[in-house]
Amino acid sequence: KKGLNGDSTLKERYPEGIKWKFLEHKGPVFAPPYEPLPENVKFYYDGKVMKLSTKAEEVATFFAKMLDHEYTTKEIFRKNFFKDWRKEMTSEEKSTITSLSKCDFTHMSQYFKAQSEARKQMSKEEKQKIKEENERLLKEYGYCVMDNHKERIANFKIEPPGLFRGRGNHPKMGMLKRRIMPEDIIINCSKDSKIPAPPPGHKWKEVRHDNKVTWLVSWTENIQGSIKYIMLNPSSRIKGEKDWQKYETARRLKKCVDKIRNQYREDWKSKEMKVRQRAVALYFIDKLALRAGNEKEEGETADTVGCCSLRVEHIKLHPELDGQEYVVEFDFLGKDSIRYYNKVPVEKRVFKNLQLFMENKQPEDDLFDRLNTSILNKHLQDLMEGLTAKVFRTYNASITLQQQLKELTNPDDNIPAKILSYNRANRAVAILCNHQRAPPKTFEKSMMNLQSKIDAKKEQLADARRELKSAKADAKVRRDEKSKKIEEQLMKLEVQATDREENKQIALGTSKLNYLDPRISVAWCKKWGIPIEKIYNKTQREKFAWAIDMAEEDYEF
DNA sequence: CCGAATACTTAGAACCACTTCA
DNA sequence: TGAAGTGGTTCTAAGTATTCGG
């Protein structure tokens, strides 16, 4: 078994920062070129048919395709879209089309709806053909060779042009994401590999051979000016080892977390404001699993915060609330503009410190004005090698899963009931990390369907029991078995209903994929004889192959 | 030392394909 | 046989953290 000596093996595989020795790939797959609309699909301006130039038409179709979406009603979206659209117009178009509200995209929109309907109605053969074409593309471009291993690439297709859809209240929503050309692309591969050829008539921006990074292809995106990358699939060696390393770091934190907690409690009393702020922030990160909270460029992104970037307006202090003392009420938008709302009783010292930090400040002022993530992480680095703010999230998520599994698993339960316990443990973590989802649109209906299934099953059971009672001795055994089977089915349905109800607004996937040491789950499955397929689907099993390989039933995080 | 650039992980929504049920 | 429901997959935005360059 690997991993017996902790994470030393992965550090020694390559010298200092070297990620690979050989890397060969075929380059990216570009978005299909724009196909102009058929002549009979019309765009209207101010009630009159207007034929658009190809470039203007393409951008118009992006808007038309989103017409049903709430986005297109938003002021900022419309303003940004219109501004960028006008840049693509000919000078005649520019002088004619001066108001978005006079543009009528409905015919275009109907055409696209009909198209997608037609796609659904395609014959088996046609669908099969498309499937085969996709498979061919995947086979040719979806893999690379990295150091003697054929590896799956995560995103080998270049993002197609379209309208930028930020999350939350994003100032750039509706802007045009331009088409990426070979001339934008930087290829990264090894010198001795077969270098991918650009499409005929085109050139790459650059070919480089940087083995200190893991990406194969990069380009600069035009909305934020940030770099996008093509990288390997989570099942790859390079991602798997990194993932393993992440959990090993979290396990090292487990060994010193008590010391660190004592330390920050001491620091609440420090004479230095900076130290106190650092200690209170760390307490939040540890206790509430808040994100670090890097600074963001104002006006470039939605207004969201993490711990270090919390503002005075994001917390309310209640000396007493609902019979509890020293309650802090958090209300802010975090990553992806997901709301974090929580009322937390804190220790008196923390409370008093917060009062101090808020003194003479405006609502929009930083709560921790002497702190940022860089200062915090530097401090954490001194407490433990490799420790950063996000390690606390990983640690607290994984340790919570382990504890909850211990607490909730009932040895006498059958498999569905044990899986409910697993999901509940998973749910405790998702709640801790504030992983939310919009309740599925069909939620109420699907709950009702499930309930009627349960009712039907109950009736079936009642029938079976009546039959059992009246059955002759020789038939009793058979009847009894039948009742038992129905009972089991009923129980399974009820468990399913409970699970679904509890999961209405909780997203389990993110914690499962990114925060929970998979070895905890593997060990739990082994201990209770649960097939691993019940916990991890195929993709997840591929991603966590290293853990499935490694963990025995006695694994301790 | 700082802000900017870079590289990588984490995130929810949209989309799609398969299954189930009427 | 088709519509609905569901789980899985894809997409790409939005974070974290480190490195770079002046």
Coordinates of N, CA and C (backbone and C1' of nucleotides) in Angstrom, one line a residue, chain A residues 167 177 228 293-294 296 304 336 377 388-390 445-446 500 539, chain C residues 3-18:
Chain A
R167 N -22.6 35.6 -11.6 CA -23.6 35.2 -10.6 C -23.8 36.4 -9.7
K177 N -18.7 37.8 -24.5 CA -17.5 36.9 -24.4 C -17.0 36.6 -25.8
K228 N -7.5 31.6 -18.6 CA -8.3 30.3 -18.5 C -7.3 29.2 -18.9
G293 N -11.5 35.1 2.4 CA -11.9 36.4 2.0 C -10.9 37.3 1.5
N294 N -10.3 37.0 0.3 CA -9.4 37.9 -0.4 C -10.0 39.2 -0.7
K296 N -11.2 42.0 -3.3 CA -11.6 42.0 -4.7 C -11.5 43.4 -5.3
T304 N -19.2 40.4 -2.9 CA -19.3 39.3 -2.0 C -18.1 39.3 -1.1
D336 N -20.1 33.0 -5.0 CA -21.2 32.8 -5.9 C -22.5 33.5 -5.4
N377 N -2.5 34.2 6.4 CA -1.9 33.0 5.9 C -0.4 33.0 6.3
T388 N -3.0 27.0 5.6 CA -3.6 28.2 5.1 C -5.0 28.2 5.6
A389 N -5.7 29.3 5.4 CA -7.1 29.4 5.9 C -8.0 28.3 5.4
K390 N -7.8 27.9 4.1 CA -8.8 26.9 3.6 C -8.6 25.5 4.2
K445 N -43.8 18.8 -6.4 CA -44.5 17.8 -7.1 C -43.9 16.4 -6.9
S446 N -42.5 16.4 -6.9 CA -41.9 15.1 -6.8 C -42.0 14.5 -5.4
R500 N -34.9 13.1 0.9 CA -35.1 14.2 -0.1 C -35.6 15.4 0.5
T539 N -17.9 8.4 -11.9 CA -16.9 9.5 -12.0 C -16.2 9.7 -10.6
Chain C
dA3 P -44.7 13.9 -25.6 O5' -45.0 14.3 -24.1 C5' -46.0 13.7 -23.4 C4' -45.6 13.6 -21.9 C3' -44.7 14.7 -21.4 O3' -45.4 15.2 -20.3 C1' -43.7 12.7 -21.0
dA4 P -44.8 16.4 -19.4 O5' -44.1 15.6 -18.2 C5' -44.9 14.5 -17.6 C4' -44.0 13.9 -16.5 C3' -43.3 14.9 -15.7 O3' -43.4 14.6 -14.3 C1' -41.8 13.4 -16.6
dG5 P -42.8 15.5 -13.2 O5' -41.6 14.5 -12.7 C5' -41.8 13.1 -12.5 C4' -40.5 12.5 -12.3 C3' -39.6 13.3 -11.4 O3' -39.1 12.4 -10.3 C1' -38.4 12.7 -13.3
dT6 P -38.2 12.9 -9.2 O5' -36.8 12.4 -9.7 C5' -36.6 11.1 -10.1 C4' -35.2 10.9 -10.5 C3' -34.2 11.6 -9.6 O3' -33.3 10.7 -9.0 C1' -33.7 12.0 -12.0
dG7 P -32.2 11.0 -8.0 O5' -31.0 10.7 -8.9 C5' -30.9 9.4 -9.5 C4' -29.7 9.5 -10.5 C3' -28.4 9.9 -9.7 O3' -27.4 9.0 -10.2 C1' -28.9 11.4 -11.5
dG8 P -25.9 9.2 -9.8 O5' -25.3 9.8 -11.1 C5' -25.5 9.2 -12.4 C4' -24.9 10.0 -13.5 C3' -23.5 10.5 -13.2 O3' -22.8 10.2 -14.4 C1' -24.9 12.4 -13.7
dT9 P -21.3 10.7 -14.6 O5' -21.5 12.0 -15.5 C5' -22.2 11.9 -16.8 C4' -22.0 13.2 -17.5 C3' -20.6 13.7 -17.5 O3' -20.3 14.0 -18.9 C1' -22.1 15.4 -16.7
dT10 P -19.0 14.7 -19.3 O5' -19.5 16.2 -19.4 C5' -20.6 16.6 -20.2 C4' -20.8 18.1 -20.2 C3' -19.6 18.9 -20.4 O3' -19.9 19.8 -21.4 C1' -20.6 19.6 -18.4
dC11 P -18.9 20.8 -22.1 O5' -19.2 22.1 -21.2 C5' -20.4 22.7 -21.3 C4' -20.5 23.9 -20.3 C3' -19.2 24.8 -20.4 O3' -19.7 26.0 -20.8 C1' -19.8 24.3 -18.1
dT12 P -18.7 27.1 -21.4 O5' -18.3 27.9 -20.1 C5' -19.3 28.7 -19.4 C4' -18.8 29.1 -18.1 C3' -17.4 29.8 -18.1 O3' -17.4 30.8 -17.2 C1' -17.4 28.1 -16.6
dA13 P -17.4 32.3 -17.6 O5' -18.0 32.9 -16.3 C5' -19.2 32.5 -15.8 C4' -19.2 32.5 -14.3 C3' -18.4 33.6 -13.6 O3' -19.2 34.0 -12.5 C1' -17.5 31.5 -12.9
dA14 P -18.8 35.2 -11.6 O5' -18.0 34.4 -10.4 C5' -18.8 33.6 -9.5 C4' -17.8 33.2 -8.4 C3' -17.0 34.3 -7.8 O3' -16.8 34.1 -6.5 C1' -15.6 32.6 -8.6
dG15 P -16.9 35.3 -5.4 O5' -16.1 34.6 -4.2 C5' -14.7 34.6 -4.1 C4' -14.2 33.2 -3.9 C3' -12.8 33.2 -3.3 O3' -12.9 33.1 -1.9 C1' -12.9 31.7 -5.2
dT16 P -11.7 33.6 -1.0 O5' -10.6 32.5 -1.3 C5' -10.8 31.1 -0.8 C4' -9.5 30.4 -1.0 C3' -8.3 31.0 -0.3 O3' -7.6 29.9 0.4 C1' -7.8 30.8 -2.7
dA17 P -6.4 30.3 1.4 O5' -5.2 30.3 0.4 C5' -4.8 29.1 -0.2 C4' -3.6 29.5 -1.1 C3' -2.5 30.3 -0.4 O3' -1.3 29.5 -0.5 C1' -3.0 31.2 -2.5
dT18 P 0.1 29.9 0.1 O5' 1.0 30.1 -1.1 C5' 0.9 29.2 -2.2 C4' 1.5 29.8 -3.4 C3' 2.8 30.4 -3.2 O3' 3.7 29.8 -4.1 C1' 1.4 31.9 -4.4

